[in-house]
Structures are given as structure tokens and as C-alpha cells.
């Protein structure tokens, strides 16, 4: 039963609950009009303490397309956060006005701390370099749509695996499926954090390798998950400038890749995928953008317990 629950971490959802959300997403994609009024009279609180295009606007579009309405802020400086109000007080206040809240926050763990006092379901829309569970649902739906299954896949993650919260969440979620292997492609400085290796990969006995060159492994991949180097999480600009163009995917590199490779990227991209790749049928990242709205419609409907 998902009604009334929070979504803070991908592991908050069982595999059966993920299947339920995927199934409802499919129904919404096929018959969006049938869902146009299921949230009539309901309100989403949208609290973004960090910039966002896709997550914020897809959540807001999702609620509007379900018949609900949205209040909130995209710039905490325009709210009483500016006067020093605590996160808990903000959540209690917005929870008094709304039926469900989505929040992005720069501090890792902020949604988990806030959830205890929040009077309505709270959805984590990204906390620092930690987790981004609704991007993961979007990614799972896109993989399922491209491959027909979440089992028996070789997934390559390429770029900033240290700070990329979408990578951490997707590794956590995909580690539960059968016969999944990970190829972790990054400069040494941007490898996945140690806790992901010990607490998720080793603990679940998931096979993985770490490499530095995409060219050496691209032919082995079923999914290539490209990521941006996360400028906002670097401590100094010199390191960012040195590492920012570590990987640039172009059509030449894709010559060696499988014909049915699916290329995903949570976006925004900077330089890591050349625009020439966008028209390759293997590029799924704009499909992924659209899927994000439908997945969030399904998630809102489930957490609010509407049919
Ligand atoms: N994928 C994602 O989280 O994008 P935004 O930062 O634009 O929300």
C-alpha cells in the first residue's frame, strides 16, 4: 500500500511496488485522459531549494495533468527560508496547506530528517550528491520500455560517479534485479563512493568493474548512462575544469556499440553527449525526459491513494 507514504530513497519501494508504479505509468501513457481529474481539488507543494528544470516542471505538470494544483517556490530566497526558518517548520507549514510535497534540497539527508514532522507524503526530488529516487523511477521505466526487462543487463555508468546522485540511486535500484552487471566508467577522482561499493554492490554480490576509458568497454553495454560532471559539488574550480570534459560521446565512439544499446542521461547535459548523437535511434534521453512526467503522475496518484 503506497497511500500516505514518503519516497526518500529508492529502497523505500519494494520491487513489487516499483512494478505497480511502472504498470500505472503505462496505463497513464496509453490513456492520459482517463486520469485528467483523479486529483481534482488536491494541492502539490513544490519546494526547490536548488535549481531544477526537469524535476520541478515535470512534477508540476504531472499534478496539473491529474487535475490538481501546485503552490511552492523555486527560489528559497523568496520565502521565509531567507529569514532563517528551519526546514522542519517550512515542511509543517506547507504540509498544512497541501496534500503532498516534493522537495529538492542541497543537504544530503535533509528529506529524511524533514519527513518525520511533515504531515503529508514527502517526495525527495534530489538531496545533494546523495539520492534522486524519482529520477530512478524514470530511468527504470525508460530501461523497461527500451529493453522489455530490468533483468540480464550490462549497465555502463559514465562520468561523475562520485557526485552524481542519479547514478547512486539507479545502482541501488538495479542491484536488486537478476543477472545485472555494472561497468563503472570514470576518472579515478570521480569513482563511485566507497559506501556504494561496500553497502550495495559487495553486499548484494553484484558483479562490477571500474575502468577509465569508455572506448574499451562500449561494445559490452546494453545501457549507457552518461552523466554531467557536477560543477556545483566541486570544492575548487581547477579540478572541475580539469575533469569536466573527461567523456564526450560522439557518433564515432558509438560505431563500436551494440545496435540495440540504449543511451540514457538524466540531463541537463553540458558537453558529454554531442548533439549529433540526438538523432541516433539509440539516444533515449529525450524520451526519458517525457517519461519523467508520466512516472511522476503515477507516483503522485499512488501516494495520494487516488484511482
Ligand atoms: N534530471 C534532473 O534532476 O534534472 P533537473 O536538475 O533539471 O531537475
Coordinates of C-alpha atoms and ligand atoms in Angstrom, one line a residue:
X1 CA 0.0 0.0 0.0
X2 CA 1.6 3.2 -1.2
X3 CA -1.0 5.6 0.1
X4 CA 0.3 8.1 2.6
X5 CA 3.9 7.0 2.3
X6 CA 7.1 9.1 1.7
X7 CA 9.6 8.5 -1.0
X8 CA 13.0 9.5 0.3
X9 CA 15.3 6.7 -1.0
X10 CA 14.8 4.1 -3.9
X11 CA 14.9 1.3 -1.2
X12 CA 11.7 2.8 0.3
X13 CA 9.9 0.9 -2.5
X14 CA 9.8 -2.9 -2.8
X15 CA 10.2 -4.5 -6.2
X16 CA 6.5 -5.2 -6.3
X17 CA 5.7 -1.6 -5.6
X18 CA 8.1 -0.5 -8.4
X19 CA 6.2 -2.9 -10.7
X20 CA 2.9 -1.3 -9.6
X21 CA 4.2 2.2 -10.4
X22 CA 5.6 1.0 -13.8
X23 CA 2.2 -0.5 -14.6
X24 CA 0.3 2.6 -13.7
X25 CA 2.7 4.7 -15.7
X26 CA 2.0 2.5 -18.7
X27 CA -1.8 3.0 -18.2
X28 CA -1.4 6.8 -17.9
X29 CA 0.8 6.9 -21.1
X30 CA -1.8 4.9 -23.0
X31 CA -4.9 6.7 -21.7
X32 CA -3.9 10.1 -20.2
X33 CA -7.5 11.5 -20.4
X34 CA -8.7 8.9 -18.0
X35 CA -6.5 10.4 -15.3
X36 CA -7.2 14.0 -16.0
X37 CA -9.4 14.6 -12.9
X38 CA -8.2 12.0 -10.4
X39 CA -6.5 14.7 -8.3
X40 CA -9.3 17.4 -8.6
X41 CA -9.2 19.6 -5.5
X42 CA -5.8 18.5 -4.4
X43 CA -2.6 20.5 -4.0
X44 CA 1.1 19.7 -4.5
X45 CA 3.6 21.7 -2.5
X46 CA 6.7 22.2 -4.7
X47 CA 9.8 23.2 -2.6
X48 CA 13.0 23.6 -4.6
X49 CA 16.0 24.8 -2.6
X50 CA 18.2 24.1 -5.6
X51 CA 17.8 24.8 -9.3
X52 CA 15.9 22.3 -11.5
X53 CA 14.2 22.2 -14.9
X54 CA 13.0 18.7 -15.4
X55 CA 12.2 17.5 -11.9
X56 CA 10.3 20.6 -10.8
X57 CA 8.4 21.2 -14.0
X58 CA 7.6 17.5 -14.6
X59 CA 6.2 17.3 -11.0
X60 CA 4.2 20.4 -11.5
X61 CA 3.0 19.3 -15.0
X62 CA 2.2 15.9 -13.5
X63 CA -0.1 17.4 -10.8
X64 CA -1.8 19.8 -13.2
X65 CA -2.4 16.9 -15.7
X66 CA -4.0 14.9 -12.9
X67 CA -6.4 17.8 -12.2
X68 CA -4.6 19.1 -9.1
X69 CA -3.0 22.4 -8.5
X70 CA 0.5 23.5 -7.3
X71 CA 1.9 26.0 -4.8
X72 CA 5.6 26.5 -3.8
X73 CA 8.9 28.1 -4.5
X74 CA 11.7 27.5 -6.9
X75 CA 13.9 30.1 -5.2
X76 CA 14.1 29.8 -1.4
X77 CA 15.3 33.4 -1.2
X78 CA 11.7 34.4 -2.0
X79 CA 10.4 32.5 1.0
X80 CA 10.8 32.8 4.8
X81 CA 13.8 30.4 4.5
X82 CA 15.5 33.8 3.8
X83 CA 14.6 34.9 7.4
X84 CA 16.1 31.8 8.9
X85 CA 13.0 29.5 9.1
X86 CA 14.0 25.9 9.7
X87 CA 13.3 23.1 7.2
X88 CA 11.0 21.4 9.7
X89 CA 8.9 24.5 10.2
X90 CA 8.7 25.1 6.5
X91 CA 7.5 21.5 5.9
X92 CA 5.0 21.7 8.7
X93 CA 3.7 24.9 7.3
X94 CA 3.4 23.9 3.6
X95 CA 2.1 20.5 4.8
X96 CA -0.8 22.4 6.4
X97 CA -1.8 23.8 3.1
X98 CA -1.2 20.9 0.7
X99 CA -1.8 17.2 0.2
X100 CA 1.7 16.1 -0.9
X101 CA 5.1 17.8 -1.0
X102 CA 8.0 17.4 -3.4
X103 CA 11.3 18.9 -2.2
X104 CA 14.8 19.3 -3.6
X105 CA 17.5 20.3 -1.1
X106 CA 21.3 20.7 -1.3
X107 CA 21.9 18.9 2.0
X108 CA 22.3 15.2 1.9
X109 CA 19.7 13.6 4.2
X110 CA 17.6 16.7 4.6
X111 CA 14.4 15.0 3.2
X112 CA 14.9 12.1 5.6
X113 CA 15.1 14.4 8.6
X114 CA 12.2 16.5 7.4
X115 CA 9.9 13.6 6.7
X116 CA 9.3 12.9 10.4
X117 CA 7.5 16.1 11.0
X118 CA 5.9 16.6 7.6
X119 CA 2.2 16.0 7.9
X120 CA 1.7 14.9 4.3
X121 CA 3.7 12.5 2.0
X122 CA 7.1 13.9 1.2
X123 CA 9.0 13.1 -2.0
X124 CA 12.7 13.6 -2.3
X125 CA 13.5 15.4 -5.6
X126 CA 17.2 15.1 -5.0
X127 CA 19.3 15.7 -1.8
X128 CA 22.8 17.0 -2.5
X129 CA 25.0 14.3 -4.1
X130 CA 23.1 11.6 -2.3
X131 CA 19.9 10.2 -3.9
X132 CA 17.3 11.1 -6.5
X133 CA 14.6 8.3 -6.4
X134 CA 12.1 9.8 -8.8
X135 CA 14.8 10.1 -11.5
X136 CA 15.4 6.4 -10.8
X137 CA 11.8 5.5 -11.4
X138 CA 12.0 7.5 -14.7
X139 CA 15.2 5.6 -15.6
X140 CA 13.7 2.2 -14.7
X141 CA 10.6 3.0 -16.9
X142 CA 12.9 4.1 -19.8
X143 CA 15.1 0.9 -19.5
X144 CA 12.0 -1.3 -19.3
X145 CA 10.5 0.4 -22.4
X146 CA 13.8 0.0 -24.3
X147 CA 14.7 -3.5 -23.2
X148 CA 11.5 -5.1 -22.1
X149 CA 13.0 -6.2 -18.8
X150 CA 15.1 -5.0 -16.0
X151 CA 17.0 -8.3 -15.7
X152 CA 20.0 -9.6 -17.5
X153 CA 21.5 -6.3 -18.4
X154 CA 25.0 -4.8 -18.6
X155 CA 24.8 -1.2 -17.5
X156 CA 27.6 1.3 -18.0
X157 CA 27.6 4.4 -15.9
X158 CA 30.0 7.1 -17.3
X159 CA 31.2 10.4 -16.0
X160 CA 30.8 11.9 -12.5
X161 CA 30.0 8.8 -10.4
X162 CA 31.2 10.5 -7.2
X163 CA 28.7 13.3 -7.0
X164 CA 26.0 12.0 -9.5
X165 CA 23.0 11.3 -7.2
X166 CA 21.1 9.8 -10.1
X167 CA 23.9 7.2 -10.5
X168 CA 23.8 6.3 -6.8
X169 CA 20.0 5.8 -6.8
X170 CA 19.9 3.8 -10.1
X171 CA 22.8 1.5 -8.9
X172 CA 20.8 0.9 -5.7
X173 CA 17.6 0.1 -7.5
X174 CA 19.1 -2.0 -10.3
X175 CA 21.2 -4.1 -7.9
X176 CA 18.0 -5.9 -6.9
X177 CA 17.4 -7.3 -10.4
X178 CA 18.6 -10.6 -11.7
X179 CA 21.9 -11.0 -13.5
X180 CA 22.7 -7.3 -13.7
X181 CA 26.3 -6.2 -14.2
X182 CA 27.8 -2.7 -13.8
X183 CA 30.6 -1.1 -15.7
X184 CA 31.7 2.0 -13.8
X185 CA 33.5 4.4 -16.2
X186 CA 35.1 7.4 -14.6
X187 CA 38.3 9.2 -13.8
X188 CA 39.8 7.9 -10.5
X189 CA 38.8 11.2 -8.8
X190 CA 35.2 10.7 -9.7
X191 CA 34.7 7.0 -8.9
X192 CA 31.5 5.9 -7.1
X193 CA 31.7 6.5 -3.3
X194 CA 33.1 3.7 -1.2
X195 CA 29.7 3.2 0.6
X196 CA 28.0 2.3 -2.8
X197 CA 30.7 -0.4 -3.4
X198 CA 30.6 -1.9 0.1
X199 CA 27.0 -1.4 1.2
X200 CA 25.2 -2.0 -2.1
X201 CA 27.4 -3.8 -4.7
X202 CA 29.5 -6.1 -2.4
X203 CA 26.7 -6.7 0.0
X204 CA 24.3 -7.9 -2.8
X205 CA 27.2 -9.7 -4.6
X206 CA 26.6 -7.7 -7.8
X207 CA 29.3 -8.0 -10.4
X208 CA 31.1 -4.7 -11.4
X209 CA 34.3 -3.4 -12.9
X210 CA 35.8 0.1 -12.8
X211 CA 37.5 1.5 -15.9
X212 CA 38.7 4.8 -17.1
X213 CA 38.2 4.5 -20.9
X214 CA 34.7 4.4 -22.4
X215 CA 36.2 3.2 -25.7
X216 CA 37.5 0.0 -24.0
X217 CA 34.0 -1.2 -22.9
X218 CA 31.4 0.4 -25.0
X219 CA 30.8 -2.7 -27.1
X220 CA 29.8 -4.7 -24.0
X221 CA 27.0 -2.4 -22.8
X222 CA 23.2 -2.8 -23.1
X223 CA 22.6 0.6 -21.4
X224 CA 25.0 3.5 -21.4
X225 CA 24.1 6.1 -18.6
X226 CA 26.0 9.3 -19.3
X227 CA 26.3 11.9 -16.6
X228 CA 27.4 15.5 -16.3
X229 CA 30.4 16.5 -14.1
X230 CA 28.6 18.1 -11.2
X231 CA 30.2 21.6 -11.1
X232 CA 28.1 22.7 -8.1
X233 CA 29.6 19.9 -5.9
X234 CA 33.3 20.6 -6.5
X235 CA 35.4 22.2 -3.9
X236 CA 37.6 24.0 -6.4
X237 CA 37.3 25.2 -9.9
X238 CA 40.7 24.0 -11.1
X239 CA 39.6 20.3 -10.5
X240 CA 36.3 20.9 -12.2
X241 CA 38.0 22.4 -15.3
X242 CA 40.5 19.5 -15.5
X243 CA 37.7 16.9 -15.3
X244 CA 34.7 18.4 -16.9
X245 CA 35.3 17.1 -20.4
X246 CA 36.6 13.7 -19.4
X247 CA 34.0 12.0 -21.6
X248 CA 32.4 13.2 -24.8
X249 CA 30.1 10.7 -26.5
X250 CA 30.0 11.1 -30.3
X251 CA 28.9 9.0 -33.3
X252 CA 32.5 7.8 -33.9
X253 CA 32.6 6.2 -30.4
X254 CA 29.2 4.7 -31.0
X255 CA 30.4 2.8 -34.0
X256 CA 31.7 0.0 -31.7
X257 CA 28.5 -0.1 -29.6
X258 CA 25.7 -2.6 -29.8
X259 CA 22.9 -1.8 -32.3
X260 CA 20.3 -2.0 -29.6
X261 CA 22.3 0.0 -27.0
X262 CA 20.0 2.4 -25.1
X263 CA 21.7 5.7 -24.2
X264 CA 20.3 7.5 -21.1
X265 CA 21.2 10.7 -19.4
X266 CA 19.3 12.4 -16.6
X267 CA 20.1 15.8 -18.1
X268 CA 21.0 18.6 -18.1
X269 CA 23.9 17.8 -20.4
X270 CA 26.9 20.1 -20.8
X271 CA 29.4 18.6 -23.3
X272 CA 29.2 15.0 -22.5
X273 CA 27.0 14.0 -25.4
X274 CA 27.4 15.7 -28.8
X275 CA 24.2 17.0 -30.4
X276 CA 24.9 14.7 -33.4
X277 CA 24.0 11.7 -31.2
X278 CA 20.5 13.0 -30.6
X279 CA 19.2 11.7 -33.9
X280 CA 20.7 8.2 -33.4
X281 CA 17.9 5.8 -32.5
X282 CA 19.9 4.6 -29.5
X283 CA 19.6 8.0 -27.9
X284 CA 16.7 7.7 -25.4
X285 CA 17.3 10.8 -23.2
X286 CA 14.6 13.0 -24.5
X287 CA 12.2 10.0 -24.3
X288 CA 13.4 9.7 -20.7
X289 CA 12.5 13.4 -20.1
X290 CA 8.9 12.8 -21.2
X291 CA 8.7 9.5 -19.3
X292 CA 9.6 11.5 -16.1
X293 CA 6.3 13.4 -16.2
X294 CA 4.2 10.2 -16.6
X295 CA 6.1 8.3 -13.9
X296 CA 5.6 11.3 -11.5
X297 CA 1.9 11.3 -12.4
X298 CA 1.7 7.6 -11.4
X299 CA 3.7 8.2 -8.2
X300 CA 1.6 11.2 -7.1
X301 CA -1.6 9.1 -7.7
X302 CA -0.2 6.2 -5.7
X303 CA 1.0 8.2 -2.7
X304 CA -2.3 10.1 -2.6
X305 CA -4.3 6.8 -3.0
X306 CA -6.4 8.1 -5.9
X307 CA -7.7 5.7 -8.6
Ligands
LIG1 N1 17.4 15.2 -14.1 C1 17.2 16.2 -13.2 O1 17.2 16.1 -12.0 O2 17.2 17.4 -13.9 P1 16.9 18.8 -13.2 O3 18.1 19.1 -12.3 O4 16.7 19.8 -14.3 O5 15.6 18.7 -12.4

